[in-house]
Coordinates of C-alpha atoms and ligand atoms in Angstrom, one line a residue:
X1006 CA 13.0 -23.6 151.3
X1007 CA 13.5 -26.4 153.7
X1008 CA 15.2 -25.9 157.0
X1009 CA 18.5 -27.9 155.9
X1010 CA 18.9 -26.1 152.9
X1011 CA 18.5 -22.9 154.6
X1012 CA 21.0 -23.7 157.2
X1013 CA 23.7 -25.2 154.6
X1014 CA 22.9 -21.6 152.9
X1015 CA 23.8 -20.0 156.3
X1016 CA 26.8 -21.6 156.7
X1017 CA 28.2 -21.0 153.6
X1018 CA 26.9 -17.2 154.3
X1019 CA 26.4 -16.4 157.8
X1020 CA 26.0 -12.7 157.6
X1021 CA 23.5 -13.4 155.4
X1022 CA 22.5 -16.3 158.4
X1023 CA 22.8 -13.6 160.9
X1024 CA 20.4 -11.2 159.4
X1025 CA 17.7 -13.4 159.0
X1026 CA 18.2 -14.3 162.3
X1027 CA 17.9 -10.5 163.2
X1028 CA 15.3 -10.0 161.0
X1029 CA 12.9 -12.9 162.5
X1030 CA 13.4 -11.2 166.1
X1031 CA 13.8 -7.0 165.5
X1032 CA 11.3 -6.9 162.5
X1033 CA 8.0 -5.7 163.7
X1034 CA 5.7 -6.8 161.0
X1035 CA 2.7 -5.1 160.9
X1036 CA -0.6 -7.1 161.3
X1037 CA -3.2 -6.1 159.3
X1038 CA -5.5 -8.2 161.4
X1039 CA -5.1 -6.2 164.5
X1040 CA -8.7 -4.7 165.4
X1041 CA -6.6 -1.4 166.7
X1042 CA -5.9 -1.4 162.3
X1043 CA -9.3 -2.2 161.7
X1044 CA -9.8 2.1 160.4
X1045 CA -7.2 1.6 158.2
X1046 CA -7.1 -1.9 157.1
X1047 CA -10.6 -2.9 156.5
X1048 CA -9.7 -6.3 157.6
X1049 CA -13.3 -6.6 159.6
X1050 CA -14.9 -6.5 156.7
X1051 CA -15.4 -10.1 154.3
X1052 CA -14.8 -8.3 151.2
X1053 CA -11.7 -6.5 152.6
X1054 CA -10.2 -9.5 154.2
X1055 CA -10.7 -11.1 151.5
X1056 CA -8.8 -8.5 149.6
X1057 CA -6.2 -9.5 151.8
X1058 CA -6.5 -12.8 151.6
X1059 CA -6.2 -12.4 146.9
X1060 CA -3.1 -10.7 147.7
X1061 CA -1.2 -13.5 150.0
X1062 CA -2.1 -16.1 147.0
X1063 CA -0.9 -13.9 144.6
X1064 CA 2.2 -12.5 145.7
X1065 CA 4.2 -13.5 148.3
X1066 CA 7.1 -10.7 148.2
X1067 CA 4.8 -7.7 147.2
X1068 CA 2.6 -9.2 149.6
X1069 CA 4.7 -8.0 153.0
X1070 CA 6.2 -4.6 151.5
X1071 CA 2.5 -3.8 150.8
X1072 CA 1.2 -4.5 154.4
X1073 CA 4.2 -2.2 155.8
X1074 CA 3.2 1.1 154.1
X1075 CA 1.8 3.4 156.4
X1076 CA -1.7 3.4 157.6
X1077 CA -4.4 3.5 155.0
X1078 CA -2.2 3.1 152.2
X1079 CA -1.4 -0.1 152.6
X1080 CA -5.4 -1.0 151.8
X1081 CA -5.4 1.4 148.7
X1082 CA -2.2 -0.4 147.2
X1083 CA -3.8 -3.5 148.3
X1084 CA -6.5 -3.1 146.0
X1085 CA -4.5 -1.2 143.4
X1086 CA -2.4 -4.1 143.1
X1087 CA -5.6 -6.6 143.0
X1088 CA -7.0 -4.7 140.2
X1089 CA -3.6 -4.5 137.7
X1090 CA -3.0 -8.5 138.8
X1091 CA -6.5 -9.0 137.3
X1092 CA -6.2 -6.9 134.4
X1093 CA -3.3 -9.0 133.9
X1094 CA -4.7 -12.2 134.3
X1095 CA -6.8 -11.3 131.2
X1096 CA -3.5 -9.8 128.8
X1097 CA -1.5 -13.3 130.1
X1098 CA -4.2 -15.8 129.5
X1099 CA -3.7 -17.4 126.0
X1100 CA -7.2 -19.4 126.2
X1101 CA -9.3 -16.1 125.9
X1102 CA -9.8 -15.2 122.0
X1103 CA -8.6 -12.1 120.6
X1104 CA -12.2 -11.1 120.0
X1105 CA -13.0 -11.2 123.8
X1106 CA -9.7 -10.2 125.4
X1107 CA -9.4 -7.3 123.3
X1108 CA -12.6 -5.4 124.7
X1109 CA -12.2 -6.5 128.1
X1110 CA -8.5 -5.4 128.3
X1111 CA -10.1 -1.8 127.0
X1112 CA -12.8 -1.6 129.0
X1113 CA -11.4 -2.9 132.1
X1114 CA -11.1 0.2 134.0
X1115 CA -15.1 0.5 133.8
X1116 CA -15.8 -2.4 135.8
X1117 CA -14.3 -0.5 138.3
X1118 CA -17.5 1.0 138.3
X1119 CA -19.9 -2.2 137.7
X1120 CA -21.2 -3.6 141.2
X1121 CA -21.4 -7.3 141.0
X1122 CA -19.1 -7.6 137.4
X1123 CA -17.1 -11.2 137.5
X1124 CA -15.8 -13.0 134.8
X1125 CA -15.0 -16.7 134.5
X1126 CA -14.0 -17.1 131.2
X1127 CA -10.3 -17.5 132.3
X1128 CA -8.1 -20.8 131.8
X1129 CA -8.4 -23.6 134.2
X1130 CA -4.8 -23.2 134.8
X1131 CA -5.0 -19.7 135.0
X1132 CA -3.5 -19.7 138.9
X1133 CA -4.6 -15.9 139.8
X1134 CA -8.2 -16.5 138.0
X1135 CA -9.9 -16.3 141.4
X1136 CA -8.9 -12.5 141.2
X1137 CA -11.5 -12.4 138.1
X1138 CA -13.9 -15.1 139.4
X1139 CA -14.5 -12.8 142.5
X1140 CA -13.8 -9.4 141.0
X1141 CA -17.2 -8.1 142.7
X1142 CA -15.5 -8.1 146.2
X1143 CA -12.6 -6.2 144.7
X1144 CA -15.0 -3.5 143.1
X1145 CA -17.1 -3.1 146.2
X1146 CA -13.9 -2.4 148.5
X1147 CA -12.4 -0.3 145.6
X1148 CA -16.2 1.8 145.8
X1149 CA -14.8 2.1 149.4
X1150 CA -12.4 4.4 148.4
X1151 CA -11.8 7.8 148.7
X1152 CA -12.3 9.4 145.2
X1153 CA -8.7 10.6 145.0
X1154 CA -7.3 7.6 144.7
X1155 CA -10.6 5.8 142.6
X1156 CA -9.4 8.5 140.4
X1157 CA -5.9 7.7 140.0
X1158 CA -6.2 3.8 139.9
X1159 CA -8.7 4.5 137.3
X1160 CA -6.6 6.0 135.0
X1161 CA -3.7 3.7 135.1
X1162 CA -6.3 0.8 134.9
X1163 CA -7.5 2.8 131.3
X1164 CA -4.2 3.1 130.3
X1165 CA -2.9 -0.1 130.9
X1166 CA -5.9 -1.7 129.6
X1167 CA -5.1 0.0 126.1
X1168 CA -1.6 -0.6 125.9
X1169 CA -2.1 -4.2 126.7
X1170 CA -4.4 -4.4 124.0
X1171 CA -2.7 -2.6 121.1
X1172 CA 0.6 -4.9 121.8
X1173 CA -2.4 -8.1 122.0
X1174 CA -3.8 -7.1 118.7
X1175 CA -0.8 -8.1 117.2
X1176 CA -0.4 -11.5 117.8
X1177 CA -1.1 -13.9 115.1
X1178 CA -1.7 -17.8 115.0
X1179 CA 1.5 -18.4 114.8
X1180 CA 2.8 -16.0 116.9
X1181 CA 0.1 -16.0 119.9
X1182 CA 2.1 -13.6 122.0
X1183 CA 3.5 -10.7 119.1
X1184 CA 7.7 -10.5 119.8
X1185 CA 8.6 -6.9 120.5
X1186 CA 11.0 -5.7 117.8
X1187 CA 12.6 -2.6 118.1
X1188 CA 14.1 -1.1 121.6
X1189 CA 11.6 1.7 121.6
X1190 CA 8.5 -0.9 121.5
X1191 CA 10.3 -2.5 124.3
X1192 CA 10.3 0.3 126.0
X1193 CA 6.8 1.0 125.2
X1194 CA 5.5 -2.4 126.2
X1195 CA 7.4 -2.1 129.4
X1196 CA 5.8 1.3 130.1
X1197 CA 2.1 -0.3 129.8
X1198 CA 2.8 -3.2 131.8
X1199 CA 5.2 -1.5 134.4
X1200 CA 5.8 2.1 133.8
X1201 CA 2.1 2.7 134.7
X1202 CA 2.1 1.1 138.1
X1203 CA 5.4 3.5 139.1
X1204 CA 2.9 6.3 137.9
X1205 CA 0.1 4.8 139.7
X1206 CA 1.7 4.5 143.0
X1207 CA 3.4 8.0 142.9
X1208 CA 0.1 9.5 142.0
X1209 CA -1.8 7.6 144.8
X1210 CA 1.6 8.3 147.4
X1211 CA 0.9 12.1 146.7
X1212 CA -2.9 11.7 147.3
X1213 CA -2.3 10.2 150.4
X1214 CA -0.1 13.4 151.8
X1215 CA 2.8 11.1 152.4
X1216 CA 4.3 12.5 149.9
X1217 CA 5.0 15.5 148.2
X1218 CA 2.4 16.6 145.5
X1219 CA 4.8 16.6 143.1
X1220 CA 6.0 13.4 143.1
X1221 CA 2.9 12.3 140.9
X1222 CA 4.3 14.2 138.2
X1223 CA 7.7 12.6 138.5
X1224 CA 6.5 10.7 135.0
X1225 CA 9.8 10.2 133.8
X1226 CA 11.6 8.8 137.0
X1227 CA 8.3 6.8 138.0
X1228 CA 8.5 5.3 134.6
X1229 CA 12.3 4.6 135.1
X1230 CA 11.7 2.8 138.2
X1231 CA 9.2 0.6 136.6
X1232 CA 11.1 -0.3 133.8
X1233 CA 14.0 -1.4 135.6
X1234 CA 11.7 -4.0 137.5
X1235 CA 9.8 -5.4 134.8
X1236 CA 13.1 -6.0 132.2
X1237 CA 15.2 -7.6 134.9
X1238 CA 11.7 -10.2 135.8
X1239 CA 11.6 -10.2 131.1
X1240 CA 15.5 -11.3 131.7
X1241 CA 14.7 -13.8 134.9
X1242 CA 11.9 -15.3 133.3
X1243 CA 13.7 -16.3 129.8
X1244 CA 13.3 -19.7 130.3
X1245 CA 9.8 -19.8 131.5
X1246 CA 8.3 -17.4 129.1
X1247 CA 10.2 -19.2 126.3
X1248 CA 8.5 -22.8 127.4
X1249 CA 5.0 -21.1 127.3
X1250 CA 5.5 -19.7 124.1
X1251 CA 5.8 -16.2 124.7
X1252 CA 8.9 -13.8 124.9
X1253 CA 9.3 -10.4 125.6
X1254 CA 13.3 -9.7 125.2
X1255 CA 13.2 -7.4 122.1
X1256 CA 14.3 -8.7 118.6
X1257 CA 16.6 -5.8 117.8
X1258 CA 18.6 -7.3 120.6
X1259 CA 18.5 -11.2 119.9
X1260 CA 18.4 -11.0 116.2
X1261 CA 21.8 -9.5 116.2
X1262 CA 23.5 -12.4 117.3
X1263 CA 21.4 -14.8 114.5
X1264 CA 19.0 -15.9 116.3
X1265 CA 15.7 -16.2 114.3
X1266 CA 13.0 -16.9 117.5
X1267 CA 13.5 -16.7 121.1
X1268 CA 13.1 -20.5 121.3
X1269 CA 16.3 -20.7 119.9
X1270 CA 18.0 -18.7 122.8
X1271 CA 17.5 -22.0 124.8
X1272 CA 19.5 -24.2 122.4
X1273 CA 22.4 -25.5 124.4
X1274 CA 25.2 -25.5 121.2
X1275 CA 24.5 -21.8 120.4
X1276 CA 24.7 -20.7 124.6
X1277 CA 27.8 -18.3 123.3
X1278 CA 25.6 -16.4 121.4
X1279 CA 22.5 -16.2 123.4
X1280 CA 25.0 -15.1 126.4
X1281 CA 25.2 -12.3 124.2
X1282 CA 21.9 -11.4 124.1
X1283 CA 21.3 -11.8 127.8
X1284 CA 23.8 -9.8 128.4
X1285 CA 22.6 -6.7 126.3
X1286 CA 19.4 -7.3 128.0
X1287 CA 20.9 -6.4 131.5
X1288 CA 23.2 -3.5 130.0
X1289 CA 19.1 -2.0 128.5
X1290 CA 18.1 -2.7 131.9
X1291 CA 21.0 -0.2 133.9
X1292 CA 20.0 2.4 131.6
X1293 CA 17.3 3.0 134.2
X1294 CA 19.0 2.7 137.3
X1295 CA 20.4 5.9 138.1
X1296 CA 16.6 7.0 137.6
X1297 CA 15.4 4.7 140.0
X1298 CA 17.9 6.0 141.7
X1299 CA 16.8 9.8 141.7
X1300 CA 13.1 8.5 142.6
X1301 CA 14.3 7.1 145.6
X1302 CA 15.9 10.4 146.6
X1303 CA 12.3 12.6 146.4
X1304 CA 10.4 10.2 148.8
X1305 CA 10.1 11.3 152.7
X1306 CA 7.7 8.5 154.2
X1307 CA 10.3 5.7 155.8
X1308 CA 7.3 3.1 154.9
X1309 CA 7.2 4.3 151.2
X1310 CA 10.8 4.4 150.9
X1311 CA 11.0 1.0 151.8
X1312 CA 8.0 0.0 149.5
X1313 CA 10.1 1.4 146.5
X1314 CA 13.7 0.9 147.5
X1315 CA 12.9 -2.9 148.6
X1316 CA 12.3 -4.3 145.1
X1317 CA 14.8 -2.2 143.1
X1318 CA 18.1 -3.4 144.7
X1319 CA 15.9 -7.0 144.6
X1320 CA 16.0 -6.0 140.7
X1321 CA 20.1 -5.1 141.0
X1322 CA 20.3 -8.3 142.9
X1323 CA 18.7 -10.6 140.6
X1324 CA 20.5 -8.5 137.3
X1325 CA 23.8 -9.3 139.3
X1326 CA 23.0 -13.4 139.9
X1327 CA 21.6 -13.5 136.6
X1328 CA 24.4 -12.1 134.8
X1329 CA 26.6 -14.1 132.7
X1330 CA 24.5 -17.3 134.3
X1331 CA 24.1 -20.2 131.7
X1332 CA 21.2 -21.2 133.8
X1333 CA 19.2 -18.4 133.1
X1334 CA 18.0 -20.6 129.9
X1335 CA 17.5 -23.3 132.0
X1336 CA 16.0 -22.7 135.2
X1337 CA 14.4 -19.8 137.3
X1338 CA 17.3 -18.3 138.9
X1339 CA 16.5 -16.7 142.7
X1340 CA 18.6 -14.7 144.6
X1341 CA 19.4 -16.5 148.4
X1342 CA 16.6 -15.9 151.2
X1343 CA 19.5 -15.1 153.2
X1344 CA 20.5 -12.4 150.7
X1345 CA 16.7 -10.7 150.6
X1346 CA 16.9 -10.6 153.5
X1347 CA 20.3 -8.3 153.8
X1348 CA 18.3 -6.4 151.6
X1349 CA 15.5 -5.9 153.2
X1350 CA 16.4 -4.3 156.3
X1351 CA 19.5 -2.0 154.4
X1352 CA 17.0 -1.2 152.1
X1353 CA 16.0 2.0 154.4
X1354 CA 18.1 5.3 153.1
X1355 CA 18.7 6.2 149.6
X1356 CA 22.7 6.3 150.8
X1357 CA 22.5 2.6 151.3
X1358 CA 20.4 1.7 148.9
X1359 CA 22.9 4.0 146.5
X1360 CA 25.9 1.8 147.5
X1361 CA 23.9 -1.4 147.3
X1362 CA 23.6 -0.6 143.7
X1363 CA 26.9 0.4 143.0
X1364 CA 28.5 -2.7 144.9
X1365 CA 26.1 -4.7 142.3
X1366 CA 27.1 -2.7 139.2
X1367 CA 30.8 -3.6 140.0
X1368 CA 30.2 -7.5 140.7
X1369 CA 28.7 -7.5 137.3
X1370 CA 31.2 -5.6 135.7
X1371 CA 33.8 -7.5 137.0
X1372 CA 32.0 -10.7 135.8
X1373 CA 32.6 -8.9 132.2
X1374 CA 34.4 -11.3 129.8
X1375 CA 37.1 -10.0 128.2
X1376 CA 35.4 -10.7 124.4
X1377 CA 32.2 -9.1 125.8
X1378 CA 31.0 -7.4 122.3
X1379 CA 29.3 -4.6 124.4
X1380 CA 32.4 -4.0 127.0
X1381 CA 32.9 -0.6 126.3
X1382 CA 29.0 -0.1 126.8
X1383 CA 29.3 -2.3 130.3
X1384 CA 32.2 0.1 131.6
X1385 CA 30.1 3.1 130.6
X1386 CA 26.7 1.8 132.2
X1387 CA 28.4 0.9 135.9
X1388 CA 30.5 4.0 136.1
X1389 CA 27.8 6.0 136.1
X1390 CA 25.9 3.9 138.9
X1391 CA 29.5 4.7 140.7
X1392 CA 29.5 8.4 139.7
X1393 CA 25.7 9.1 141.0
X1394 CA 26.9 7.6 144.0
X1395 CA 30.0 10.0 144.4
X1396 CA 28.1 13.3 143.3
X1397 CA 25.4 12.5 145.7
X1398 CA 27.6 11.0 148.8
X1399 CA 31.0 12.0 147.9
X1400 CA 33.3 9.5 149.5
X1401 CA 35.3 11.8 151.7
X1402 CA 32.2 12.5 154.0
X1403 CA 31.6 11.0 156.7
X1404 CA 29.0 9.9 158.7
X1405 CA 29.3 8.7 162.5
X1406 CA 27.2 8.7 165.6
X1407 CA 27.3 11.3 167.7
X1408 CA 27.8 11.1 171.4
X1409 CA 24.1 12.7 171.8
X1410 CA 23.1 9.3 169.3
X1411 CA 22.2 11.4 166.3
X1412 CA 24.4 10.9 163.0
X1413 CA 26.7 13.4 162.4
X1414 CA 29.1 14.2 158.9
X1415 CA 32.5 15.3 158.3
X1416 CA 34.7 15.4 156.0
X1417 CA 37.6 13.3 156.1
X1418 CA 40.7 15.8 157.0
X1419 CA 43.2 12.2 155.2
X1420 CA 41.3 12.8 151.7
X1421 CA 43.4 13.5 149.1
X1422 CA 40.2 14.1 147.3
X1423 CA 40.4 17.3 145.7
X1424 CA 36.5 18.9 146.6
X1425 CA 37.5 17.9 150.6
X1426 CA 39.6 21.4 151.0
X1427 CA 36.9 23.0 149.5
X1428 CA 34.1 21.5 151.3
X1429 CA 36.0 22.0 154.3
X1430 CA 36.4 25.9 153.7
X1431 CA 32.3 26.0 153.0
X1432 CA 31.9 24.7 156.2
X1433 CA 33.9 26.6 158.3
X1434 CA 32.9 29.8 156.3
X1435 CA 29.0 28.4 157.5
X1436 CA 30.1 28.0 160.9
X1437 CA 31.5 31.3 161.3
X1438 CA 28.9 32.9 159.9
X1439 CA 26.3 31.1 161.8
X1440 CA 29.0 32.2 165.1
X1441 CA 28.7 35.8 163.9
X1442 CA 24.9 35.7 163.4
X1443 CA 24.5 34.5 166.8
X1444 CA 26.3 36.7 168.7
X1445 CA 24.8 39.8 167.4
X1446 CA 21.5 38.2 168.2
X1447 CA 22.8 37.8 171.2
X1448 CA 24.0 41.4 171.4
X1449 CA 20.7 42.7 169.6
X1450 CA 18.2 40.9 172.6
X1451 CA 20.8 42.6 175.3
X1452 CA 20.5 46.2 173.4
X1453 CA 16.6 45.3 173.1
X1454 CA 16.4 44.7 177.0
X1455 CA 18.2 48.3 177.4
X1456 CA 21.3 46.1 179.1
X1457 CA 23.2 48.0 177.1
X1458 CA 23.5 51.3 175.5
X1459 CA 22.5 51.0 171.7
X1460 CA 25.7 52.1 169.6
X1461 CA 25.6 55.4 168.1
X1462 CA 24.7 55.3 164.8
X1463 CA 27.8 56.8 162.6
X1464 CA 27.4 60.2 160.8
X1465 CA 28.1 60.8 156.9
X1466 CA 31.5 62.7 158.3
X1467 CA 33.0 59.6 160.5
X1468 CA 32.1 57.1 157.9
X1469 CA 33.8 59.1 155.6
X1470 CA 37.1 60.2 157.5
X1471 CA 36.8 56.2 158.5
X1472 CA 36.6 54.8 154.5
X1473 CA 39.6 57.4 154.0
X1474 CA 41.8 56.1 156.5
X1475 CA 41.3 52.7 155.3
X1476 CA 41.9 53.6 151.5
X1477 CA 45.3 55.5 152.9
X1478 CA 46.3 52.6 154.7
X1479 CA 45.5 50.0 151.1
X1480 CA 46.8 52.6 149.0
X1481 CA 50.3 53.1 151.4
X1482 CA 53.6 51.3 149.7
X1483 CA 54.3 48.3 151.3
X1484 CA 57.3 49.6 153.7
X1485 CA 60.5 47.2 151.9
X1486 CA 63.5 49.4 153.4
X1487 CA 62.0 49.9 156.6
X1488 CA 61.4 46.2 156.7
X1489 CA 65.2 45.4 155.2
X1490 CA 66.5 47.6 157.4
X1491 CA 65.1 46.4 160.5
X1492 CA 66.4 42.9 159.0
X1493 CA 69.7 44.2 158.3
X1494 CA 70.0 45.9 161.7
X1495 CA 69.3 42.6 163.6
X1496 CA 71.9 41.0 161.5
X1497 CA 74.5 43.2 162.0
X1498 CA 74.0 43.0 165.9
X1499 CA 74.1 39.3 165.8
X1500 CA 77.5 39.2 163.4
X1501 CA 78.6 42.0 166.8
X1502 CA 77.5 39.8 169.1
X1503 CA 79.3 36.5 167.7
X1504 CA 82.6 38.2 167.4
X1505 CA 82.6 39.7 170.4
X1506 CA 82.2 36.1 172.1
X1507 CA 84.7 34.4 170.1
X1508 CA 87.0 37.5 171.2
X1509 CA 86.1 36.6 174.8
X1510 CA 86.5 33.0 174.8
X1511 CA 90.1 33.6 172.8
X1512 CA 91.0 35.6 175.8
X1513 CA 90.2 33.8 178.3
X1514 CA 90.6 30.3 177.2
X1515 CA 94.5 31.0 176.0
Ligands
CA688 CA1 1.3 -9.9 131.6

């Protein structure tokens, strides 16, 4: 992006202007090539740094979130991502016959264990096929590993490899890149190609101790989390994909609205229709963000967090530009620098990163036409974004900074929310009792240090003659006459009194 254009962009936002301002002088970016690093980062060794160097060409944005996680595992997820981009270098090149690709796709994850393996039988256009050409340096750093994670990035490269070649296997000459038909095979295919890496990096986050051990076997909410990245980049892409003859939005969504190929999606005098589509595309892809969600809530690392929680509301981001867009089937459509930028350094709490989606979810619902076929669906779908985000951070907390710095919650005593009365009694109940708990710790330490005299324990006959008195005084009639008459006493002496001073003032007044 040129200078001018990114001003013009920070005029017409400057918050957005302000942040990247804020964000070029507070962020501390790690340097990987910091010899201080060198234990964790590899970087003075050739094949490591050029490891480093495979993942700068090939992705810019996964690029920097994968530099900031958190000592070693920054290198691991280095190479885990260099491995998958050249396993997917083979699935995406249209060049390499069935009869090779195939095999290779399936037998991938053994050149994992193959010093010296390369292959060069990629395209010439093929821009990652450097990644293939030099594999050796990838599979001696990835020897360099510790087996735990050589374990786990074997398994997703095994699994991956597989998948991608079952959904290959079905391509035909005239269809060199098989459509994928029903919902479920979408899922399926997004699972392979994007499902796996979510399990992938949970299972190597949980090696690493950063995490908990059981985040690994988070399948379902790792798979989520994939899934929501990979069909919002199927839905971005549209127009690319469609110009290199391939597709991946699913048939039992396009075909409804008469479309016979995706190519036809891009024709201009049917845009009503393919709007449509798109648009079922993005209400498939928020079935997964409440998952994504969830995920977010289980991590404890700040670096991992940020790893995750970076990309997804990029996903809500680009879902929200995207949506309802009629150059989606014309150009790539990006979300603002300025804008990634706001994301990037909110992007640290699953709080914020909750509201970020739920501010998304409501731009695009309000960007719902009013003859949207699905509207129902839409309302349904971005309700629940907004009711995660009130069952997990109810709106009548909150949250301040203390005068000691650290943030503190309340509840908001002006909520006419129902659950703040409630919450409110919880917490005082909490408060007394954690009063009550001190103070006979308090006592007990005193009575320990023979300050004072330990009370007598009661005997069977005082606790008894004590329960009785109490039962007496429950099971004793309220006193109503005593009470009325006490009442009507008072009354009668005020009537006196009143008379007797409008006697005296007649008196003496004339
Ligand atoms: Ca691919």
């Amino acid at each position: 992006m040129g200078v001018v254009k990114l001003l013009l962009s920070g005029i017409a936002h400057p918050g957005e202007l302000r942040s990247m301002i804020g964000y070029k002088i507070w962020r501390d970016n790690r340097d990987i090539t910091d010899p201080k690093d060198y234990a964790a980062t590899g970087y003075d060794r050739d094949s490591m740094k050029r490891c480093w160097e495979f993942l700068d060409h090939t992705s810019r944005s996964f690029s920097m979130v994968i530099k900031e996680l958190e000592g070693e595992l920054a290198r691991v997820v280095c190479l885990f991502y260099l491995v998958l981009r050249a396993l997917d270098t083979v699935e995406d090149d249209m060049t390499i016959p069935n009869s090779v690709k195939l095999p290779l796709l399936r037998d991938f994850h053994l050149k994992l264990h193959e010093p010296g393996w390369t292959f060069d039988g990629s395209g010439p256009n093929e821009k990652d096929r450097g990644v293939l050409v030099e594999f050796d340096v990838i599979q001696k750093e990835f020897a360099l590993l510790d087996q735990k994670y050589q374990q786990v990035i074997g398994d997703v490269t095994r699994k991956m490899g597989k998948g991608m070649a079952d959904f290959a296997a079905l391509a035909t000459p005239e269809l060199p890149v098989a459509e994928v038909n029903s919902i479920a095979d979408y899922d399926l295919y997004c699972h392979y190609v994007a499902g796996l890496v979510g399990e992938g990096l949970s299972g190597l986050f949980s090696s690493s101790a950063k995490e908990r051990a059981f985040l690994k076997d988070q399948l379902t909410l790792s798979n989520s989390m994939g899934l929501l990245l990979q069909k919002t980049n199927i839905y971005r892409d549209i127009k690319e994909d469609v110009d290199e003859g391939r597709g991946f939005w699913p048939r039992a969504i396009w075909g409804k609205y008469g479309f016979n190929s995706m190519k036809e999606l891009t024709d201009e005098s049917r845009y009503r229709d393919a709007q449509w589509a798109a648009n079922e595309i993005v209400l498939d892809a928020l079935r997964h963000s409440c998952d994504a969600l969830d995920y977010l809530t289980l991590l404890k690392n700040q670096s991992v967090f940020n790893f995750v929680a970076i990309p997804a509301v990029m996903a809500m981001a680009t879902l929200e530009r995207c949506f309802m867009n009629p150059f989606i089937f014309k150009q790539n459509v990006k979300i603002r620098k300025g804008e990634a930028v706001q994301i990037i350094m909110r992007s640290t709490n699953p709080r914020d990163v909750a509201f970020m989606f739920r501010d998304y979810a409501r731009k695009i619902h309000s960007k719902v036409p009013k003859d949207e076929p699905n509207m129902l669906r839409f309302s349904i779908s971005c309700a629940r974004i907004e009711q995660w985000c009130e069952h997990h951070y109810p709106s009548f907390l909150t949250i301040q900074r203390g005068s000691d710095g650290k943030a503190s919650t309340g509840i908001d005593p002006t909520s006419a929310d129902a659950r703040a009365p409630l919450y409110l009694d919880l917490v005082n109940k909490a408060r007394e009792q954690a009063e009550a708990e001190k103070r006979e710790k308090f006592m007990e330490d005193l009575r320990a240090r023979g300050i004072i005299k330990p009370t007598e324990p009661e005997t069977e006959e005082q606790k008894r003659e004590r329960e009785e008195r109490v039962k007496k005084m429950e099971n004793e009639p309220f006193p109503y006459l005593t009470i009325a008459g006490i009442i009507g006493g008072v009354l009668a002496l005020m009537v006196a009194m009143g008379y007797g001073i409008i006697m005296l003032i007649m008196k003496y007044s004339d």
